[in-house]
C-alpha cells in the first residue's frame, strides 16, 4: 500500500508527449487544478518522453538514455505529477527495473517514489473537493490499462466524477478491456488494434452518454478517432479538462 506525503508547497508537472503534441488543454487543466489547491507548479522545460516506447519495444539502452534525461530534469525532492496513468506507471513502476545494476539505480528508485498520477495526487494528497457548476450531462468512463493495473487509480477517478453533482456516470461495457492503442502495439498490430478500438467505440456509444472520459490521452486519441471515423456522435475528454471546465468560473 502506497504511503502518501503531506501536501507540499511545490510540485513538478510532467506534461507527457501526447499532452504536448495533441492535448495541451488537458495538461493546462491539470496544472490549474493543482494551482487552485494552493500549490506552486513547476514545469521543467527540458523534460521529454518517459521512455515507454523504447522500453516496450525492448530497446533498454535507449529507454535508459531517455529516462536518465528525466532524472536530470526533476532535481528537487518535490512530487512529480503526471496526467497519464501510462507515463506515471512507466516512471513509478518500471524505472527501478530499468536501472537495476546501473549506477543510477538508487537515483531512479528515489525518483519513482516521487511520481504520482494527477487524480491520485489531487485526492490522496490534496483532499480535493469539487463544486459542480456545469449543466446536467451523462458520461461514461474508459479505464486505461496502465491506470488500472499499474497505478490502481480507477476508483479514485470515479470518485472524483461522483463529486460532480450534475454528472451522471453510466458504466461502460468492456470497460476493463484495452482500447487497442498500447503505443507501439497499434503500430505493430494495426489490424488487431483497429478491431479492438471499434469494439470499444461501439460499446461507448451504446451507453447513450454524451461524453467519454479517461485519464490517458493515448486512449482518448484512439477512441475518439474511431468514433469520428465511424460517424458516432460522441465526444471524449481527459478527466482533468472535464473537471476544470465544470468547476471553474
mmCIF file of C-alpha atoms in Angstrom, residues 35-133:
data_model
loop_
_atom_site.group_PDB
_atom_site.id
_atom_site.type_symbol
_atom_site.label_atom_id
_atom_site.label_comp_id
_atom_site.label_asym_id
_atom_site.label_seq_id
_atom_site.Cartn_x
_atom_site.Cartn_y
_atom_site.Cartn_z
ATOM 1 C CA UNK A 35 -2.609 25.619 -8.543
ATOM 2 C CA UNK A 36 -6.161 26.021 -7.298
ATOM 3 C CA UNK A 37 -5.238 23.687 -4.456
ATOM 4 C CA UNK A 38 -2.591 26.215 -3.461
ATOM 5 C CA UNK A 39 0.435 24.517 -4.984
ATOM 6 C CA UNK A 40 3.258 26.103 -6.955
ATOM 7 C CA UNK A 41 3.611 24.066 -10.151
ATOM 8 C CA UNK A 42 6.996 23.936 -11.882
ATOM 9 C CA UNK A 43 7.222 22.679 -15.463
ATOM 10 C CA UNK A 44 10.841 21.835 -16.384
ATOM 11 C CA UNK A 45 11.332 22.904 -19.981
ATOM 12 C CA UNK A 46 13.932 20.238 -20.768
ATOM 13 C CA UNK A 47 11.675 17.269 -19.928
ATOM 14 C CA UNK A 48 10.830 14.869 -22.739
ATOM 15 C CA UNK A 49 9.371 11.366 -23.196
ATOM 16 C CA UNK A 50 9.095 8.944 -20.260
ATOM 17 C CA UNK A 51 10.864 6.309 -22.372
ATOM 18 C CA UNK A 52 7.979 3.873 -22.595
ATOM 19 C CA UNK A 53 8.001 3.377 -26.407
ATOM 20 C CA UNK A 54 11.639 2.233 -26.353
ATOM 21 C CA UNK A 55 11.100 0.178 -23.159
ATOM 22 C CA UNK A 56 8.087 -1.658 -24.570
ATOM 23 C CA UNK A 57 9.980 -2.365 -27.792
ATOM 24 C CA UNK A 58 12.909 -3.943 -25.969
ATOM 25 C CA UNK A 59 15.404 -1.126 -26.542
ATOM 26 C CA UNK A 60 16.607 -0.934 -22.949
ATOM 27 C CA UNK A 61 19.749 1.130 -23.546
ATOM 28 C CA UNK A 62 17.754 3.730 -25.462
ATOM 29 C CA UNK A 63 14.993 3.696 -22.813
ATOM 30 C CA UNK A 64 17.592 4.264 -20.075
ATOM 31 C CA UNK A 65 19.056 7.169 -22.004
ATOM 32 C CA UNK A 66 15.653 8.854 -22.245
ATOM 33 C CA UNK A 67 14.768 8.012 -18.640
ATOM 34 C CA UNK A 68 18.082 9.373 -17.370
ATOM 35 C CA UNK A 69 17.171 12.675 -19.015
ATOM 36 C CA UNK A 70 14.082 12.819 -16.811
ATOM 37 C CA UNK A 71 16.125 12.014 -13.699
ATOM 38 C CA UNK A 72 18.222 15.079 -14.511
ATOM 39 C CA UNK A 73 15.247 17.311 -15.337
ATOM 40 C CA UNK A 74 13.442 16.988 -11.977
ATOM 41 C CA UNK A 75 16.284 17.523 -9.479
ATOM 42 C CA UNK A 76 14.487 18.775 -6.370
ATOM 43 C CA UNK A 77 12.786 16.492 -3.870
ATOM 44 C CA UNK A 78 9.285 17.501 -4.982
ATOM 45 C CA UNK A 79 6.400 15.282 -6.122
ATOM 46 C CA UNK A 80 6.223 14.754 -9.900
ATOM 47 C CA UNK A 81 2.615 14.920 -11.102
ATOM 48 C CA UNK A 82 1.670 13.133 -14.331
ATOM 49 C CA UNK A 83 -1.701 13.498 -16.148
ATOM 50 C CA UNK A 84 -1.411 9.966 -17.520
ATOM 51 C CA UNK A 85 -1.685 6.563 -15.893
ATOM 52 C CA UNK A 86 0.523 5.173 -18.640
ATOM 53 C CA UNK A 87 3.507 7.517 -18.260
ATOM 54 C CA UNK A 88 3.094 7.535 -14.469
ATOM 55 C CA UNK A 89 3.177 3.735 -14.497
ATOM 56 C CA UNK A 90 6.346 3.746 -16.565
ATOM 57 C CA UNK A 91 8.149 6.140 -14.242
ATOM 58 C CA UNK A 92 6.744 4.815 -10.956
ATOM 59 C CA UNK A 93 6.815 1.077 -11.635
ATOM 60 C CA UNK A 94 9.366 0.436 -14.379
ATOM 61 C CA UNK A 95 12.203 2.928 -13.817
ATOM 62 C CA UNK A 96 13.631 0.924 -10.876
ATOM 63 C CA UNK A 97 13.633 -2.247 -13.017
ATOM 64 C CA UNK A 98 15.131 -0.364 -15.949
ATOM 65 C CA UNK A 99 18.088 0.772 -13.823
ATOM 66 C CA UNK A 100 18.795 -2.480 -11.948
ATOM 67 C CA UNK A 101 22.575 -2.945 -11.800
ATOM 68 C CA UNK A 102 23.125 0.598 -13.069
ATOM 69 C CA UNK A 103 24.958 3.276 -11.045
ATOM 70 C CA UNK A 104 21.785 5.384 -11.282
ATOM 71 C CA UNK A 105 19.568 2.708 -9.671
ATOM 72 C CA UNK A 106 19.082 4.464 -6.331
ATOM 73 C CA UNK A 107 18.520 7.801 -8.061
ATOM 74 C CA UNK A 108 15.867 6.155 -10.216
ATOM 75 C CA UNK A 109 14.295 4.487 -7.179
ATOM 76 C CA UNK A 110 14.022 7.822 -5.361
ATOM 77 C CA UNK A 111 12.627 9.442 -8.498
ATOM 78 C CA UNK A 112 9.972 6.740 -8.930
ATOM 79 C CA UNK A 113 8.728 7.240 -5.367
ATOM 80 C CA UNK A 114 8.028 10.895 -6.189
ATOM 81 C CA UNK A 115 5.812 10.077 -9.198
ATOM 82 C CA UNK A 116 2.042 10.409 -8.800
ATOM 83 C CA UNK A 117 -0.792 10.269 -11.299
ATOM 84 C CA UNK A 118 -2.723 13.571 -11.290
ATOM 85 C CA UNK A 119 -6.103 12.421 -9.927
ATOM 86 C CA UNK A 120 -4.374 10.224 -7.347
ATOM 87 C CA UNK A 121 -2.433 13.234 -6.076
ATOM 88 C CA UNK A 122 -5.448 15.554 -6.066
ATOM 89 C CA UNK A 123 -7.477 13.120 -3.965
ATOM 90 C CA UNK A 124 -4.923 11.362 -1.755
ATOM 91 C CA UNK A 125 -2.620 14.318 -1.047
ATOM 92 C CA UNK A 126 -4.667 17.472 -1.682
ATOM 93 C CA UNK A 127 -8.032 16.139 -0.485
ATOM 94 C CA UNK A 128 -9.730 17.989 -3.336
ATOM 95 C CA UNK A 129 -13.458 18.724 -3.115
ATOM 96 C CA UNK A 130 -15.347 19.668 -6.273
ATOM 97 C CA UNK A 131 -18.300 22.053 -6.675
ATOM 98 C CA UNK A 132 -20.044 21.366 -9.975
ATOM 99 C CA UNK A 133 -21.072 24.479 -11.943
#
